[in-house]
Coordinates of C-alpha atoms in Angstrom, one line a residue:
M1 CA 105.6 91.7 122.9
K2 CA 104.1 92.8 119.6
K3 CA 103.1 90.0 117.3
M4 CA 104.2 89.6 113.7
L5 CA 103.1 87.2 111.0
F6 CA 105.9 86.8 108.5
V7 CA 104.7 85.1 105.2
F8 CA 107.3 84.4 102.6
N9 CA 107.6 82.6 99.2
P10 CA 110.8 80.5 99.5
K11 CA 111.0 80.1 95.7
A12 CA 110.5 83.8 94.7
G13 CA 113.2 85.5 92.7
K14 CA 116.4 83.4 93.1
A15 CA 115.3 82.1 96.5
L16 CA 117.6 84.6 98.2
I17 CA 115.3 84.7 101.2
K18 CA 116.8 81.4 102.3
N19 CA 120.2 83.1 102.8
R20 CA 118.7 86.1 104.7
L21 CA 115.9 84.5 106.7
L22 CA 117.7 84.2 110.1
E23 CA 119.1 87.7 109.8
I24 CA 115.7 89.2 108.9
I25 CA 113.9 87.4 111.8
D26 CA 116.7 88.4 114.2
L27 CA 116.2 92.0 113.2
F28 CA 112.4 91.8 113.8
V29 CA 112.9 90.2 117.2
K30 CA 115.4 92.9 118.3
E31 CA 112.7 95.4 117.5
G32 CA 110.4 93.8 120.0
Y33 CA 108.3 91.4 117.8
E34 CA 107.3 87.8 118.5
V35 CA 107.6 86.4 115.0
T36 CA 105.5 83.6 113.5
T37 CA 106.9 82.5 110.2
H38 CA 104.9 80.9 107.4
P39 CA 106.6 79.7 104.2
T40 CA 104.0 79.5 101.5
Q41 CA 103.2 75.9 100.3
A42 CA 101.0 76.5 97.3
Y43 CA 99.0 79.0 95.2
L44 CA 96.7 81.1 97.5
D45 CA 98.4 79.8 100.7
A46 CA 99.4 83.4 101.6
F47 CA 95.8 84.6 101.0
D48 CA 94.4 81.8 103.2
V49 CA 96.7 82.3 106.2
V50 CA 96.3 86.1 106.2
K51 CA 92.5 85.9 105.9
E52 CA 92.2 83.2 108.6
R53 CA 94.9 84.4 111.1
G54 CA 95.9 87.9 110.2
A55 CA 93.6 89.5 112.8
E56 CA 95.7 87.9 115.5
Y57 CA 98.8 90.0 114.8
D58 CA 100.0 93.6 115.0
L59 CA 101.9 93.5 111.7
V60 CA 101.9 91.2 108.7
V61 CA 105.2 91.1 106.7
C62 CA 105.5 89.3 103.4
S63 CA 108.4 88.5 101.1
G64 CA 108.1 87.3 97.5
G65 CA 107.1 88.7 94.2
D66 CA 104.1 90.8 93.3
G67 CA 101.9 87.7 93.3
T68 CA 102.7 87.0 97.0
L69 CA 102.0 90.6 97.9
D70 CA 98.7 90.3 96.0
E71 CA 97.7 87.3 98.0
V72 CA 98.5 89.0 101.3
V73 CA 96.7 92.2 100.5
S74 CA 93.7 90.2 99.2
G75 CA 93.6 88.3 102.4
M76 CA 93.8 91.5 104.4
M77 CA 90.9 93.0 102.5
H78 CA 88.7 90.4 104.0
L79 CA 89.4 91.4 107.6
E80 CA 87.1 93.7 109.5
E81 CA 90.1 95.6 111.0
R82 CA 93.1 95.8 108.6
I83 CA 96.5 95.9 110.1
P84 CA 99.7 97.3 108.5
I85 CA 101.6 95.3 105.9
G86 CA 105.4 95.2 105.4
Y87 CA 106.9 94.1 102.1
I88 CA 110.3 92.7 101.4
P89 CA 110.4 92.4 97.6
A90 CA 112.1 89.2 96.3
G91 CA 110.5 88.6 92.9
S92 CA 111.7 88.9 89.3
T93 CA 110.0 92.2 88.5
N94 CA 108.6 93.9 91.7
D95 CA 106.7 96.6 90.0
F96 CA 104.8 97.7 93.0
A97 CA 107.8 97.7 95.3
N98 CA 109.5 100.0 92.8
S99 CA 106.5 102.3 92.8
L100 CA 106.8 102.6 96.6
K101 CA 110.6 103.0 96.3
L102 CA 111.2 100.1 98.6
P103 CA 114.8 98.9 98.9
K104 CA 115.9 96.0 96.7
N105 CA 118.2 94.8 99.4
M106 CA 116.3 92.5 101.8
I107 CA 117.9 93.7 105.0
K108 CA 117.3 97.3 104.1
A109 CA 113.7 96.5 103.2
A110 CA 113.3 94.8 106.6
N111 CA 114.7 97.9 108.3
T112 CA 112.3 100.1 106.4
I113 CA 109.4 98.1 107.8
M114 CA 110.7 98.6 111.3
K115 CA 111.7 102.3 111.0
G116 CA 109.3 103.5 108.3
K117 CA 105.8 105.0 108.2
R118 CA 102.4 103.9 107.1
F119 CA 101.3 104.7 103.6
S120 CA 97.6 104.4 103.0
C121 CA 97.4 102.8 99.5
D122 CA 94.6 102.4 97.0
I123 CA 93.6 98.8 96.2
G124 CA 91.5 97.6 93.3
S125 CA 88.3 95.5 93.6
F126 CA 87.7 93.2 90.6
N127 CA 84.2 91.6 90.8
D128 CA 84.7 89.5 93.9
S129 CA 88.5 89.6 93.9
F130 CA 91.2 92.2 94.5
F131 CA 94.4 93.5 92.9
V132 CA 97.2 95.6 94.2
Y133 CA 98.6 97.4 91.1
I134 CA 97.3 95.9 87.8
A135 CA 94.4 94.1 86.2
A136 CA 95.0 93.4 82.5
F137 CA 93.8 91.4 79.5
G138 CA 95.1 90.7 76.0
I139 CA 98.5 90.2 74.4
F140 CA 101.3 89.2 76.7
T141 CA 99.1 89.1 79.9
D142 CA 99.4 85.4 80.2
V143 CA 103.2 85.5 80.0
S144 CA 103.8 86.2 83.7
Y145 CA 101.7 83.3 85.1
E146 CA 102.7 80.9 82.3
T147 CA 106.4 81.5 82.6
K148 CA 108.0 78.9 84.9
Q149 CA 109.4 80.1 88.2
E150 CA 112.8 78.5 87.4
L151 CA 113.0 80.5 84.1
K152 CA 112.1 83.7 85.9
N153 CA 114.8 83.1 88.4
I154 CA 117.5 82.6 85.8
L155 CA 116.6 85.1 83.1
G156 CA 114.5 87.8 84.9
H157 CA 112.9 90.2 82.4
L158 CA 114.3 88.3 79.5
A159 CA 112.1 85.3 80.4
Y160 CA 109.0 87.5 79.9
L161 CA 110.3 88.8 76.6
L162 CA 111.2 85.3 75.2
E163 CA 107.7 84.0 76.1
G164 CA 106.1 87.2 74.8
V165 CA 107.6 87.0 71.3
K166 CA 105.7 83.7 70.7
R167 CA 102.5 85.7 70.9
L168 CA 103.3 88.2 68.2
Y169 CA 102.3 85.8 65.3
G170 CA 98.7 85.5 66.4
I171 CA 97.5 88.6 68.1
K172 CA 93.9 88.1 69.4
S173 CA 91.4 90.9 69.8
Y174 CA 88.3 91.1 71.9
H175 CA 85.2 93.1 71.0
L176 CA 84.1 94.9 74.2
K177 CA 82.5 98.0 75.7
A178 CA 84.1 100.0 78.4
E179 CA 82.0 102.3 80.6
Y180 CA 83.3 104.9 83.0
E181 CA 81.8 108.0 84.5
D182 CA 79.6 109.4 81.6
Q183 CA 81.8 107.9 78.9
E184 CA 81.5 104.8 76.7
I185 CA 84.1 103.2 74.4
E186 CA 83.4 100.2 72.1
G187 CA 85.6 98.4 69.7
D188 CA 88.1 95.5 69.1
F189 CA 90.9 95.6 71.6
I190 CA 94.2 93.6 71.8
Y191 CA 95.2 94.8 75.2
G192 CA 93.9 96.7 78.3
M193 CA 95.4 97.5 81.7
I194 CA 93.9 99.2 84.8
T195 CA 96.9 100.2 86.9
N196 CA 98.0 101.8 90.1
S197 CA 101.7 101.7 89.5
I198 CA 104.5 103.7 87.9
S199 CA 105.8 100.6 86.0
V200 CA 104.5 97.4 84.4
G201 CA 106.7 94.4 83.7
G202 CA 109.7 96.5 84.8
F203 CA 109.1 99.2 82.3
K204 CA 108.6 102.7 83.8
N205 CA 106.2 105.3 82.5
M206 CA 104.0 102.8 80.6
T207 CA 101.1 103.7 82.9
G208 CA 101.3 107.4 82.2
K209 CA 102.5 110.5 84.0
N210 CA 101.8 112.0 87.4
V211 CA 100.8 108.6 88.9
K212 CA 99.9 108.6 92.6
L213 CA 99.1 105.4 94.5
N214 CA 96.6 107.0 96.9
D215 CA 94.6 109.5 94.7
G216 CA 91.5 107.3 94.4
V217 CA 91.8 106.8 90.6
F218 CA 93.3 104.2 88.3
E219 CA 95.3 104.8 85.1
V220 CA 93.5 103.0 82.3
T221 CA 95.0 102.1 78.9
L222 CA 93.0 100.3 76.2
I223 CA 94.7 99.5 72.9
Q224 CA 92.6 98.9 69.7
R225 CA 93.7 96.3 67.2
P226 CA 96.1 98.0 64.7
A227 CA 95.2 97.8 61.0
N228 CA 98.8 97.6 59.8
P229 CA 102.4 97.5 60.9
I230 CA 102.7 101.3 61.0
E231 CA 99.9 101.6 63.5
L232 CA 101.5 98.8 65.6
Q233 CA 104.8 100.7 65.6
E234 CA 102.9 103.9 66.7
I235 CA 101.4 102.0 69.6
I236 CA 104.8 100.6 70.8
T237 CA 106.4 104.1 70.5
S238 CA 103.6 105.7 72.5
L239 CA 103.9 103.1 75.3
M240 CA 107.6 103.4 75.5
T241 CA 107.7 107.2 75.6
A242 CA 104.5 107.7 77.8
E243 CA 103.3 110.0 75.1
V244 CA 100.0 108.9 73.6
K245 CA 100.4 109.7 69.9
S246 CA 98.3 106.8 68.5
N247 CA 94.6 106.9 67.7
N248 CA 94.5 103.3 68.7
I249 CA 95.2 104.0 72.3
Y250 CA 92.6 105.2 74.8
S251 CA 94.2 106.6 78.0
F252 CA 92.3 108.0 81.0
K253 CA 91.9 108.0 84.8
T254 CA 88.8 106.8 86.6
S255 CA 87.8 105.4 90.0
H256 CA 85.2 103.0 88.5
L257 CA 85.2 101.0 85.2
K258 CA 82.8 98.4 83.8
I259 CA 83.9 96.2 80.9
T260 CA 81.6 93.9 79.0
S261 CA 82.2 91.6 76.1
D262 CA 80.3 89.0 74.0
M263 CA 82.9 86.4 74.9
D264 CA 85.0 85.3 77.9
I265 CA 88.2 87.3 78.3
P266 CA 91.1 85.9 80.3
W267 CA 92.4 88.4 82.9
T268 CA 95.6 88.6 84.9
L269 CA 95.6 90.2 88.4
D270 CA 99.1 91.3 89.6
G271 CA 100.7 88.7 87.3
E272 CA 98.5 85.8 88.4
Y273 CA 95.6 84.3 86.5
G274 CA 92.4 86.1 87.3
G275 CA 89.9 83.9 85.5
E276 CA 87.8 84.4 82.3
H277 CA 85.0 86.9 82.4
I278 CA 82.3 88.3 80.1
E279 CA 81.7 91.2 82.5
V280 CA 84.0 92.9 85.1
D281 CA 83.3 95.6 87.5
I282 CA 86.5 97.4 88.7
K283 CA 86.5 99.9 91.6
N284 CA 89.2 101.9 93.3
E285 CA 89.2 101.2 97.1
N286 CA 90.8 104.5 98.2
H287 CA 93.3 104.2 101.1
A288 CA 92.3 100.6 101.6
V289 CA 95.5 99.2 103.3
D290 CA 98.5 100.6 105.0
I291 CA 101.9 99.6 103.7
M292 CA 105.2 100.4 105.5
V293 CA 107.4 102.7 103.4
D294 CA 110.5 104.9 104.0
P295 CA 109.8 107.9 106.2
K296 CA 111.0 110.2 103.3
Y297 CA 108.5 108.6 100.8

């Protein structure tokens, strides 16, 4: 029999996986898999189990939010021979699942894993770490990992907005230099995101147009500190319409980006805390992992 490692976060989303778990496992077994299940116990548990045991299996399936997927993919990136990953989204936002057009229904998502095709997806390296779809700093980026899981489950997107509003009264900026290809940008920035996704925080088009998850480049957005409320409104309008009409926004594509600052900058990687760094080196790992998607994708 084929061997599957099924890693799931029992608390993700509204903990719906508990009501579907037996049905999902039964579906996998009927497709010829011997299934080993592993409910995550703590932060980075999914990373550890995939890194240490992933090579023993033919397929790794995970269920949870973007953070769970991040851990599984990061663990896979440490294996010499990477095996396919199946993803059953169960989080509050599921940006990357939406980008891959994975079903929101858990049973349909499990069927997609069994009947689908491999999609070779780009992954980001961030110094010694990895991210699946976003590395970001600045305003609001601490909301996702500071918002309690219980609040996410109850309020969904509203939880992020409620937490985010608190930050509006004290926007902090970072003086930094960004280098990519033969370009250099320097200034005071309130926000930056390096993405491989069609949505961020559930909002589509914020990352730009013509986004492809396997083209070897990231979509980069850097936002300078606005001088007045008018400039702030221009920034918000530009992000919401995917039309860059603000001189405070730098938007470009690149496969390699280096950012340096004169102070530590807190980063978030796929919604989880990514540490504080004075210097970061970000590279696009083209076609790094295979994720199961719908045959029509």
